[in-house]
Coordinates of C-alpha atoms and ligand atoms in Angstrom, one line a residue:
Chain F
M155 CA -18.8 -2.7 21.4
Y156 CA -17.3 -2.5 18.0
A157 CA -21.2 -0.8 17.5
Q158 CA -21.2 1.0 20.9
M159 CA -24.0 3.7 22.0
V160 CA -26.0 3.0 17.9
K161 CA -28.6 4.9 19.2
S162 CA -31.8 3.0 17.3
T163 CA -33.5 6.1 15.2
G164 CA -37.1 4.5 16.9
K165 CA -38.9 5.7 19.6
G166 CA -38.1 2.2 21.5
L167 CA -39.6 -0.7 21.3
V168 CA -43.3 -1.2 19.4
A169 CA -46.0 -2.8 21.2
R170 CA -47.0 -5.4 18.5
E171 CA -50.6 -4.5 18.5
D172 CA -49.2 -1.0 17.1
M173 CA -47.5 -2.6 14.9
S174 CA -49.0 -2.7 11.1
F175 CA -49.7 -5.6 9.4
E176 CA -46.8 -6.1 7.7
D177 CA -44.8 -5.4 10.6
R178 CA -46.6 -7.5 12.4
A179 CA -45.5 -10.4 10.1
F180 CA -41.7 -9.6 9.9
Q181 CA -41.7 -9.8 14.0
D182 CA -42.7 -13.0 13.9
R183 CA -40.5 -13.9 10.9
I184 CA -37.5 -12.9 13.4
D185 CA -39.0 -14.5 16.1
A186 CA -39.2 -17.9 14.5
G187 CA -35.3 -18.0 13.7
E188 CA -35.4 -16.8 10.4
K189 CA -33.1 -14.4 8.7
I190 CA -34.1 -11.1 6.7
E191 CA -32.6 -11.0 3.6
P192 CA -32.1 -7.9 0.6
K193 CA -35.0 -8.1 -1.2
D194 CA -37.7 -8.8 2.0
Y195 CA -39.7 -6.3 2.9
M196 CA -38.3 -4.6 6.2
P197 CA -39.2 -1.6 8.5
D198 CA -37.8 1.8 8.0
G199 CA -36.4 1.4 11.3
Y200 CA -34.8 -2.0 11.1
R201 CA -33.1 -0.5 7.6
R202 CA -31.4 2.8 9.8
N203 CA -30.8 0.7 12.8
L204 CA -28.0 -1.7 11.1
I205 CA -26.7 0.5 8.3
R206 CA -25.5 2.7 11.3
Q207 CA -24.7 -0.4 13.5
I208 CA -22.7 -2.4 10.5
G209 CA -21.3 1.1 9.5
Q210 CA -19.7 1.9 12.6
H211 CA -18.7 -1.7 12.6
A212 CA -17.0 -1.6 10.1
H213 CA -15.4 1.9 10.3
S214 CA -13.8 0.5 14.1
E215 CA -12.4 -2.2 11.8
I216 CA -10.5 0.5 9.6
V217 CA -9.4 2.7 11.7
G218 CA -8.6 -0.6 14.4
Q219 CA -6.1 -0.7 11.6
L220 CA -3.9 2.2 12.5
P221 CA -3.1 1.7 16.0
E222 CA -1.8 -1.5 14.9
G223 CA -0.8 -0.4 11.7
N224 CA 1.5 2.1 14.1
W225 CA 3.8 -0.7 15.0
I226 CA 4.3 -2.8 11.6
T227 CA 7.8 -0.8 10.5
R228 CA 8.8 -1.7 14.4
A229 CA 8.3 -4.7 14.9
P230 CA 11.3 -6.8 16.1
T231 CA 11.1 -9.7 14.2
L232 CA 10.5 -10.7 10.8
E233 CA 8.0 -13.7 12.3
R234 CA 6.0 -10.9 14.4
K235 CA 6.4 -8.3 11.4
A236 CA 4.5 -10.8 9.0
N237 CA 2.6 -11.3 11.5
L238 CA 1.4 -7.8 11.7
L239 CA 0.9 -7.9 8.6
A240 CA -0.9 -10.2 8.0
K241 CA -3.0 -9.3 11.4
V242 CA -3.9 -6.3 10.3
Q243 CA -5.0 -7.1 6.9
D244 CA -7.0 -9.3 7.9
E245 CA -9.5 -6.1 9.3
A246 CA -8.9 -4.4 6.4
G247 CA -10.7 -7.3 4.6
H248 CA -13.5 -7.3 7.7
G249 CA -13.7 -3.7 6.8
L250 CA -14.7 -5.2 2.9
Y251 CA -17.2 -7.7 4.6
L252 CA -18.5 -5.4 6.5
Y253 CA -19.1 -3.0 3.8
C254 CA -20.7 -4.7 1.8
A255 CA -23.4 -5.9 3.8
A256 CA -23.8 -2.7 4.7
E257 CA -24.1 -2.0 0.8
T258 CA -27.1 -5.0 0.3
L259 CA -29.1 -2.4 2.7
G260 CA -29.3 0.8 -0.2
V261 CA -25.8 2.4 1.1
S262 CA -22.5 2.9 -0.4
R263 CA -18.8 2.6 0.3
D264 CA -18.0 6.0 -0.4
E265 CA -21.6 7.3 1.4
M266 CA -20.5 5.2 4.8
T267 CA -16.3 6.8 4.1
E268 CA -17.9 10.4 3.8
M269 CA -20.1 10.2 6.6
L270 CA -17.9 8.4 8.7
L271 CA -15.0 11.5 7.7
D272 CA -17.5 14.2 8.2
G273 CA -19.0 12.6 11.4
R274 CA -22.0 11.7 11.4
M275 CA -21.2 7.7 12.0
K276 CA -19.1 6.3 14.7
Y277 CA -16.5 3.8 15.6
S278 CA -15.3 1.7 18.5
S279 CA -14.3 4.0 21.7
I280 CA -11.3 1.6 22.2
F281 CA -9.5 2.8 18.6
N282 CA -8.8 6.2 19.7
Y283 CA -6.3 4.9 22.5
P284 CA -2.7 4.9 21.9
T285 CA -0.6 2.2 21.5
L286 CA 3.3 2.6 22.5
T287 CA 4.7 -0.1 23.0
W288 CA 5.2 -3.3 21.8
A289 CA 3.5 -5.0 23.9
D290 CA 0.9 -3.3 23.8
M291 CA 0.4 -5.8 20.2
G292 CA -0.5 -8.3 22.9
A293 CA -2.1 -6.1 24.5
V294 CA -4.7 -5.1 21.5
G295 CA -5.1 -8.7 20.0
W296 CA -5.8 -10.5 23.5
L297 CA -7.7 -7.9 25.2
V298 CA -9.4 -5.9 22.3
D299 CA -9.8 -8.6 19.5
G300 CA -10.8 -10.7 23.3
A301 CA -13.8 -8.5 23.3
A302 CA -14.3 -8.2 19.9
I303 CA -15.6 -12.2 20.0
M304 CA -17.7 -11.7 23.0
N305 CA -20.0 -10.1 21.2
Q306 CA -19.4 -10.9 17.2
V307 CA -20.0 -14.6 17.9
P308 CA -23.6 -14.0 18.9
L309 CA -23.5 -12.0 16.5
Q310 CA -23.7 -14.5 13.7
R311 CA -26.9 -15.3 14.7
T312 CA -28.5 -12.0 14.4
S313 CA -31.3 -11.7 12.3
Y314 CA -30.2 -9.9 9.1
G315 CA -28.7 -12.7 6.9
P316 CA -25.5 -10.5 5.3
Y317 CA -25.0 -9.3 8.7
A318 CA -25.0 -13.0 9.8
R319 CA -22.3 -14.7 7.7
A320 CA -19.9 -11.7 7.5
M321 CA -19.6 -12.7 11.2
V322 CA -19.1 -16.3 10.0
R323 CA -16.0 -15.7 8.1
I324 CA -14.7 -12.7 10.9
C325 CA -14.9 -14.4 14.0
K326 CA -13.1 -17.1 12.6
E327 CA -10.6 -14.6 12.8
E328 CA -11.0 -12.7 15.3
S329 CA -10.6 -15.8 17.9
F330 CA -6.9 -16.7 16.0
H331 CA -6.3 -12.9 16.8
Q332 CA -7.4 -13.6 19.7
R333 CA -4.8 -16.2 20.2
Q334 CA -1.6 -14.0 18.7
G335 CA -2.2 -11.6 20.6
F336 CA -2.0 -13.5 24.2
H337 CA 1.6 -15.3 22.6
I338 CA 3.1 -11.8 22.5
M339 CA 2.3 -11.0 25.6
M340 CA 3.4 -15.1 27.3
A341 CA 7.0 -13.7 24.9
M342 CA 7.1 -10.5 27.0
V343 CA 6.1 -11.9 30.2
N344 CA 8.8 -15.2 30.1
G345 CA 11.3 -12.2 28.7
T346 CA 13.7 -9.5 30.7
A347 CA 12.8 -6.9 33.4
D348 CA 12.5 -4.5 30.5
Q349 CA 9.2 -6.7 28.2
K350 CA 7.6 -7.9 31.6
R351 CA 7.8 -4.2 32.4
M352 CA 5.6 -3.6 29.2
A353 CA 3.8 -6.4 29.5
Q354 CA 1.8 -4.8 32.4
D355 CA 1.9 -1.0 31.7
A356 CA 0.4 -2.0 28.3
L357 CA -2.9 -4.1 30.4
N358 CA -2.8 -0.7 32.8
R359 CA -3.6 1.6 30.4
F360 CA -6.3 -1.5 28.0
W361 CA -8.3 -2.9 30.4
Y362 CA -11.8 -0.3 31.2
P363 CA -10.5 0.6 27.8
A364 CA -11.3 -2.6 26.8
L365 CA -14.4 -3.1 29.5
M366 CA -15.4 0.2 28.1
M367 CA -15.4 -1.3 24.7
F368 CA -19.2 -2.9 25.6
G369 CA -20.4 0.0 26.1
P370 CA -22.3 1.4 29.1
S371 CA -25.8 -0.5 30.6
D372 CA -28.7 -0.8 28.8
K373 CA -30.5 -3.3 31.1
D374 CA -32.8 0.9 30.6
S375 CA -32.0 1.7 27.2
V376 CA -35.5 1.4 25.6
H377 CA -33.2 1.2 22.3
S378 CA -31.6 -1.8 23.2
A379 CA -35.2 -2.9 23.8
Q380 CA -36.0 -2.9 20.0
S381 CA -32.8 -3.3 19.0
M382 CA -32.6 -7.1 21.3
A383 CA -36.4 -8.1 19.9
W384 CA -35.1 -7.2 15.9
R385 CA -32.0 -9.9 17.0
I386 CA -30.1 -7.4 15.8
K387 CA -28.7 -7.2 19.3
M388 CA -28.7 -10.8 21.2
N389 CA -26.9 -9.4 24.7
T390 CA -27.5 -6.3 26.3
N391 CA -24.1 -4.8 27.1
D392 CA -23.1 -5.8 31.0
E393 CA -23.9 -9.5 30.0
L394 CA -20.5 -9.3 27.6
R395 CA -19.0 -7.1 29.6
Q396 CA -19.3 -9.6 32.6
K397 CA -18.4 -12.7 30.3
F398 CA -15.6 -10.9 29.0
V399 CA -14.3 -10.3 32.4
D400 CA -14.7 -13.8 33.9
E401 CA -12.9 -15.1 30.8
T402 CA -10.0 -12.3 30.3
V403 CA -9.0 -12.5 34.4
P404 CA -7.4 -16.2 34.9
Q405 CA -5.3 -15.4 31.5
A406 CA -4.2 -12.4 33.1
E407 CA -3.1 -14.8 36.2
Y408 CA -1.7 -17.4 33.7
L409 CA 0.7 -14.5 32.8
G410 CA 1.4 -13.9 36.0
L411 CA 0.6 -9.9 35.3
T412 CA -2.7 -8.1 37.4
I413 CA -4.9 -6.5 36.8
P414 CA -4.9 -2.5 37.6
D415 CA -8.5 -2.8 40.1
D416 CA -8.1 -3.1 43.5
D417 CA -11.4 -4.2 43.9
L418 CA -11.7 -7.3 41.6
Q419 CA -12.3 -10.6 43.1
W420 CA -14.2 -13.8 42.2
N421 CA -18.0 -14.0 43.8
E422 CA -18.7 -17.9 45.3
D423 CA -22.7 -16.3 45.2
T424 CA -23.0 -14.7 41.9
G425 CA -20.7 -17.6 40.2
H426 CA -18.5 -14.0 38.7
Y427 CA -15.8 -11.7 39.0
D428 CA -16.6 -8.3 40.8
F429 CA -15.1 -5.7 39.0
T430 CA -14.7 -1.8 39.2
E431 CA -17.2 -0.1 36.2
P432 CA -14.6 2.0 34.3
D433 CA -14.8 6.0 34.7
W434 CA -17.8 6.6 32.1
A435 CA -17.6 10.6 32.4
E436 CA -13.8 9.2 30.2
F437 CA -16.2 8.0 28.1
F438 CA -18.2 9.6 27.1
E439 CA -15.5 12.5 26.7
V440 CA -13.8 9.7 24.0
I441 CA -17.4 9.5 22.0
S442 CA -17.6 13.0 21.9
G443 CA -13.6 13.6 20.8
N444 CA -11.8 13.8 23.5
G445 CA -10.3 11.2 23.6
P446 CA -6.1 10.8 23.6
C447 CA -6.1 10.2 19.8
N448 CA -9.7 10.8 18.0
V449 CA -8.4 14.0 16.1
D450 CA -4.8 12.2 14.7
R451 CA -7.0 8.9 13.7
L452 CA -9.6 10.7 11.7
N453 CA -6.7 12.9 10.0
A454 CA -4.9 9.7 9.2
R455 CA -8.4 8.4 7.1
Q456 CA -8.9 11.9 5.7
K457 CA -5.4 12.3 4.7
A458 CA -5.7 8.4 3.2
W459 CA -8.8 9.2 1.4
D460 CA -7.6 12.4 -0.2
D461 CA -3.7 11.3 -0.9
G462 CA -5.6 8.3 -2.7
A463 CA -8.8 10.6 -4.5
W464 CA -6.0 10.3 -8.0
V465 CA -5.9 6.9 -7.7
R466 CA -9.3 6.0 -7.3
E467 CA -10.2 8.3 -10.1
A468 CA -7.5 7.7 -12.9
M469 CA -9.3 3.8 -12.1
V470 CA -12.4 4.9 -12.7
A471 CA -11.1 6.5 -15.8
H472 CA -9.3 3.9 -17.4
A473 CA -11.6 1.7 -17.0
E474 CA -13.8 3.9 -18.6
K475 CA -11.6 4.1 -21.7
K476 CA -11.0 0.3 -22.0
A477 CA -15.1 0.0 -22.5
A478 CA -14.8 2.9 -24.6
R479 CA -11.9 1.3 -27.2
K480 CA -13.3 -2.2 -26.5
Q481 CA -16.7 -0.8 -27.8
A482 CA -15.6 1.2 -30.6
A483 CA -13.9 -2.1 -31.8
E484 CA -17.2 -3.5 -31.9
Chain K
M94 CA 33.3 -12.1 2.3
Q95 CA 32.2 -15.8 0.4
P96 CA 30.8 -14.2 -3.2
L97 CA 27.5 -17.1 -1.7
F98 CA 27.1 -14.7 0.8
E99 CA 26.8 -11.6 -0.8
F100 CA 24.7 -13.4 -3.8
L101 CA 21.9 -13.8 -1.1
L102 CA 22.5 -10.7 0.8
R103 CA 21.8 -8.8 -2.3
Q104 CA 18.7 -11.2 -2.4
G105 CA 17.5 -11.2 0.3
D106 CA 18.2 -7.5 0.9
N107 CA 15.8 -6.5 -2.0
A108 CA 12.9 -8.6 -0.8
L109 CA 13.5 -7.2 3.0
V110 CA 13.6 -3.5 1.8
L111 CA 10.7 -3.3 -0.7
G112 CA 9.3 -5.5 1.9
H113 CA 9.1 -2.8 4.5
R114 CA 8.5 -0.3 2.4
T115 CA 4.9 -1.5 1.0
S116 CA 5.0 -2.6 4.6
E117 CA 4.4 1.6 5.1
W118 CA 1.0 1.9 3.3
C119 CA -1.0 -0.7 5.7
G120 CA -4.2 0.2 6.8
L121 CA -3.4 3.7 4.1
A122 CA -3.7 2.8 1.2
P123 CA -6.6 4.4 -1.6
A124 CA -8.7 1.7 -1.3
L125 CA -9.1 -1.0 1.3
E126 CA -8.8 -3.3 -2.3
E127 CA -5.8 -2.0 -2.7
D128 CA -4.9 -1.8 0.7
I129 CA -4.5 -5.0 1.0
A130 CA -3.4 -6.7 -2.1
L131 CA -0.4 -3.9 -1.0
T132 CA -0.2 -6.0 2.3
N133 CA -0.3 -9.4 -0.1
T134 CA 3.2 -8.0 -1.8
A135 CA 5.2 -7.3 1.1
L136 CA 3.5 -10.7 3.1
D137 CA 5.2 -12.3 0.0
L138 CA 8.7 -10.1 0.2
I139 CA 9.4 -10.8 4.3
G140 CA 8.2 -14.7 3.2
Q141 CA 11.6 -14.3 0.5
T142 CA 13.5 -12.7 3.0
Q143 CA 13.3 -15.5 5.6
L144 CA 14.5 -17.6 3.0
W145 CA 17.2 -15.6 1.3
L146 CA 18.5 -14.5 4.6
G147 CA 18.3 -18.1 6.4
Y148 CA 20.5 -19.2 3.1
A149 CA 23.0 -16.6 3.7
A150 CA 22.9 -17.4 7.3
E151 CA 23.7 -20.9 6.5
V152 CA 26.2 -20.3 4.5
E153 CA 28.1 -17.1 6.7
D154 CA 28.0 -20.2 9.2
T155 CA 29.1 -17.9 11.9
G156 CA 25.9 -18.1 14.1
R157 CA 24.1 -15.1 13.2
S158 CA 19.9 -16.0 12.1
A159 CA 18.4 -14.1 9.9
N160 CA 16.4 -12.5 12.1
D161 CA 20.2 -10.7 12.9
L162 CA 21.6 -9.9 9.7
A163 CA 18.4 -8.4 8.8
Y164 CA 18.0 -6.0 12.2
L165 CA 21.8 -6.4 13.7
R166 CA 23.5 -5.1 10.1
D167 CA 24.0 -1.0 9.8
A168 CA 23.7 0.5 6.3
Y169 CA 26.8 -0.5 5.0
D170 CA 26.2 -3.5 5.3
F171 CA 23.0 -3.5 3.3
R172 CA 23.1 -5.1 -0.2
N173 CA 19.7 -3.7 -1.9
L174 CA 19.5 -1.7 -5.3
L175 CA 19.0 1.9 -4.1
M176 CA 15.3 1.7 -5.5
L177 CA 13.7 -0.4 -3.4
E178 CA 15.2 2.2 -0.4
V179 CA 13.8 5.2 -1.8
P180 CA 10.9 6.0 0.0
N181 CA 7.2 5.4 -1.7
E182 CA 6.0 9.4 -2.2
D183 CA 2.8 8.6 -2.8
F184 CA 1.4 5.4 -4.6
G185 CA 2.3 6.3 -7.5
R186 CA 6.1 6.0 -7.1
T187 CA 5.4 3.2 -5.2
L188 CA 4.0 1.4 -7.6
M189 CA 6.4 2.1 -10.8
R190 CA 8.6 1.1 -8.6
Q191 CA 7.1 -2.4 -7.9
F192 CA 6.6 -2.9 -11.5
L193 CA 10.2 -1.6 -12.5
F194 CA 11.3 -4.2 -10.1
D195 CA 9.1 -7.1 -10.8
A196 CA 10.3 -6.3 -14.7
F197 CA 13.4 -7.8 -13.8
Q198 CA 12.9 -10.3 -11.0
V199 CA 10.3 -12.9 -13.0
P200 CA 12.9 -13.2 -15.4
W201 CA 16.1 -13.8 -12.8
L202 CA 14.5 -15.2 -10.6
T203 CA 12.8 -17.7 -13.6
A204 CA 16.9 -18.9 -15.3
L205 CA 17.4 -18.7 -10.8
Q206 CA 15.4 -22.0 -10.8
T207 CA 17.8 -23.6 -12.9
S208 CA 20.4 -22.4 -10.5
A209 CA 23.6 -25.3 -9.9
D210 CA 23.1 -24.3 -6.3
P211 CA 19.5 -26.6 -5.3
R212 CA 19.1 -24.6 -2.2
V213 CA 19.1 -21.0 -4.9
A214 CA 16.6 -23.1 -7.3
E215 CA 14.1 -24.0 -4.6
I216 CA 13.8 -20.8 -3.2
A217 CA 14.0 -18.7 -7.1
A218 CA 10.9 -21.6 -7.7
K219 CA 8.6 -20.8 -4.6
S220 CA 9.7 -17.1 -5.0
L221 CA 9.0 -16.7 -9.0
K222 CA 5.2 -17.7 -8.5
E223 CA 4.9 -14.7 -6.4
A224 CA 7.1 -12.6 -8.6
T225 CA 4.9 -13.6 -11.6
Y226 CA 1.0 -12.5 -9.6
H227 CA 3.4 -9.2 -8.9
L228 CA 4.2 -8.6 -12.4
D229 CA 0.8 -9.3 -13.4
R230 CA -0.7 -6.5 -10.7
S231 CA 1.9 -4.1 -11.1
A232 CA 1.7 -3.8 -14.9
E233 CA -1.8 -3.5 -14.7
T234 CA -1.5 -0.6 -12.3
V235 CA 1.3 1.4 -14.1
V236 CA -1.7 0.6 -17.0
A237 CA -4.4 1.8 -15.5
L238 CA -3.1 4.9 -13.7
G239 CA -1.2 6.0 -16.5
D240 CA -4.0 5.9 -18.8
G241 CA -6.1 7.0 -16.2
T242 CA -6.4 10.6 -16.3
A243 CA -4.6 14.0 -16.3
D244 CA -3.3 13.9 -13.5
S245 CA -2.3 10.1 -12.9
N246 CA -0.4 10.0 -16.3
A247 CA 1.8 12.9 -15.0
R248 CA 2.3 11.7 -12.3
M249 CA 3.1 8.2 -13.0
Q250 CA 5.1 10.2 -15.6
A251 CA 7.1 12.0 -12.7
A252 CA 7.4 8.8 -11.2
L253 CA 9.1 7.0 -14.1
D254 CA 11.8 9.7 -14.6
Y255 CA 12.8 9.8 -10.9
L256 CA 13.2 5.6 -10.8
W257 CA 15.3 5.6 -14.1
P258 CA 18.6 6.4 -13.1
Y259 CA 18.1 4.1 -10.4
S260 CA 16.8 1.2 -13.1
G261 CA 20.3 0.6 -14.1
E262 CA 21.9 -0.4 -11.1
L263 CA 19.9 -3.8 -11.5
F264 CA 22.0 -4.8 -14.5
A265 CA 25.7 -3.4 -13.1
D266 CA 27.6 -7.0 -13.4
D267 CA 30.5 -7.1 -10.4
E268 CA 32.6 -9.3 -9.1
T269 CA 30.4 -10.9 -7.5
D270 CA 28.5 -11.7 -10.7
S271 CA 31.1 -13.0 -12.2
A272 CA 31.8 -14.9 -9.8
M273 CA 28.0 -16.3 -9.9
A274 CA 27.8 -17.1 -13.4
D275 CA 31.0 -19.3 -13.5
G276 CA 29.9 -21.4 -10.6
S277 CA 26.8 -21.6 -13.0
I278 CA 24.5 -20.5 -9.7
A279 CA 23.1 -17.7 -11.4
P280 CA 23.5 -15.5 -15.3
L281 CA 25.0 -12.1 -14.9
P282 CA 22.2 -9.4 -14.7
S283 CA 23.4 -7.8 -17.7
S284 CA 22.1 -10.3 -19.3
L285 CA 18.8 -10.2 -18.4
R286 CA 18.1 -6.9 -19.7
P287 CA 17.1 -7.0 -22.7
A288 CA 14.2 -8.9 -21.1
W289 CA 13.6 -6.0 -19.0
A290 CA 13.5 -3.7 -21.5
T291 CA 10.8 -5.1 -23.9
T292 CA 8.7 -5.4 -20.9
V293 CA 9.6 -1.9 -19.6
E294 CA 8.9 -0.9 -23.1
D295 CA 6.0 -2.4 -23.2
T296 CA 3.7 -1.6 -20.7
A297 CA 5.1 2.3 -21.0
K298 CA 3.9 2.4 -24.6
A299 CA 0.9 1.1 -22.9
A300 CA 1.3 3.3 -20.0
C301 CA 0.8 5.9 -22.3
L302 CA 4.4 7.1 -20.5
K303 CA 7.6 7.5 -22.7
L304 CA 10.9 6.7 -21.2
P305 CA 13.4 9.2 -20.4
E306 CA 16.9 8.8 -22.8
S307 CA 19.2 9.0 -20.2
D308 CA 20.7 5.6 -19.4
F309 CA 23.2 7.2 -16.6
A310 CA 23.0 5.3 -13.9
H311 CA 23.3 5.5 -10.0
S312 CA 25.0 2.9 -7.9
G313 CA 26.4 2.1 -4.9
G314 CA 23.5 -0.3 -3.0
R315 CA 24.1 -4.2 -4.2
T316 CA 27.3 -3.9 -3.2
G317 CA 27.3 -1.5 -0.2
A318 CA 29.7 1.0 -0.9
R319 CA 27.3 4.4 -1.0
H320 CA 23.9 4.3 -0.1
T321 CA 21.2 7.1 0.0
E322 CA 20.4 9.0 2.9
H323 CA 16.7 7.0 3.7
L324 CA 18.5 3.9 4.7
G325 CA 19.6 4.5 7.1
H326 CA 16.3 6.1 8.8
M327 CA 14.7 2.9 7.4
L328 CA 17.1 1.4 10.2
A329 CA 15.9 3.2 12.0
V330 CA 12.5 2.5 13.1
M331 CA 12.8 -1.0 11.4
Q332 CA 15.9 -1.8 13.9
V333 CA 14.9 -0.2 16.5
L334 CA 13.8 -2.6 19.3
Q335 CA 16.5 -4.8 18.5
R336 CA 19.0 -2.1 18.9
S337 CA 16.9 -0.9 22.5
Y338 CA 17.2 -4.0 24.0
P339 CA 20.0 -6.6 22.9
G340 CA 19.5 -9.8 23.3
A341 CA 15.8 -10.0 24.3
V342 CA 13.6 -13.0 22.8
W343 CA 10.2 -11.2 21.2
Ligands
FE2_667 FE1 -11.6 -7.3 13.2
FE2_668 FE1 -9.0 -8.9 14.8

């Protein structure tokens, strides 16, 4: 997901009898469904895991502006241009809410940005794939925002108050993005032969990367068990992936598009679709830096950060001068 | 070409070209807050484009739509100011240009609110709210960056020096403007020069910037007679899908 492969810093699930008195009380609050707020006691591992998870999520929103930003200047009509601009702007807003949520845990936005740029913090693998035709603006909204929703809707109930509240605001907008993407796909499949070809090509390229967004199977992961006990992870990766496939297959059928999986079929016994797992070797290459766009994406963020340095410095300097002038006048 | 159509193209093309240039920043601004603010400006301008070009298409009455006007005209049919089509270069030039334009738009749209053409008055009233907000923000940013550091002051001065020869085109009245003034549709642009100059002088002073002495002015954008080399590249990008797939519905 946007926070896939968040490695917990602890040694896995801590047994109740091994917990300190405070940690036991903390776990009881979580089990009772209470929200943890910034000033409340929290175990170090909880804080560190949350910073990583929220940070990775925030970075995904910001890096995620790039593949769609790639088509803003080429959007085919004034309406599409405005819609895409508004969508990418929403993602910037999501980044902002999430950085603010992470700041309540004691890490600044600038520190997190530095960690993104020097590789200490990651972002979702999906944004390392290129957007090659206008249909990709449809496929990204439909599949990528669609997959994000699967994970983010349950996170509205996550144990950390500021994170849960950020998710409530974000989820409203994500479902709008998903519909907007689906509408672009509808226009494409109802269009010319070229447009239909673009739509199918976009689905072919984005299907497996979208499935990878949920991360590899985590049923045996000890890290995952701890995150679930802390309610900062609400479902297993496999559960969410299955839910995504089950919801998306009928949508693809409605569009008249073919999901690029010959083994995809409805399973009467399980009540779910059987499907082919993505190529996990490719996934691990992408998250270790070898995706088609990793280098370009980080270079673009680095360049924006460097090019903006003089502006950020000047704004601070001006604010200081203004405050000094005001004080001198008093 | 009908004077009213020509006039409306000028309004719409200014909004379209500046909106497009501003949209190039999306995802790349110096800070998230600036990214969001620049995108707001771009969105306002694209919205204004739809209104002006939509009305232009009705006045022309040949079956073309606002989108046809935006996506299927070549450079010599564009009627925007040259200042708005030059590249963004950096955040400093982008905001300085926005300021020089906003400082004109606010009094201009204020005057257009009382246009004898009710549609013009209506579009102006809606756009004025946005332009007023844009001016507050661009003036504030120009002051902050001019005043900020020695480096930022030098960058803002360079931006002002670069843009200055393009600013005179704002006030270059021609036959279209006379026709609009005669019909009480719009004032002569030159009549707004004092108001614009006051805003620019006050802001430059607060920003510790020097206004260039020269009053030389480039021309050719608002008449379409001679655009810069930059517009063709911008249109090549902006129009690529409409040009490559004629008749497709997106
Ligand atoms: Fe988002
Ligand atoms: Fe989204």
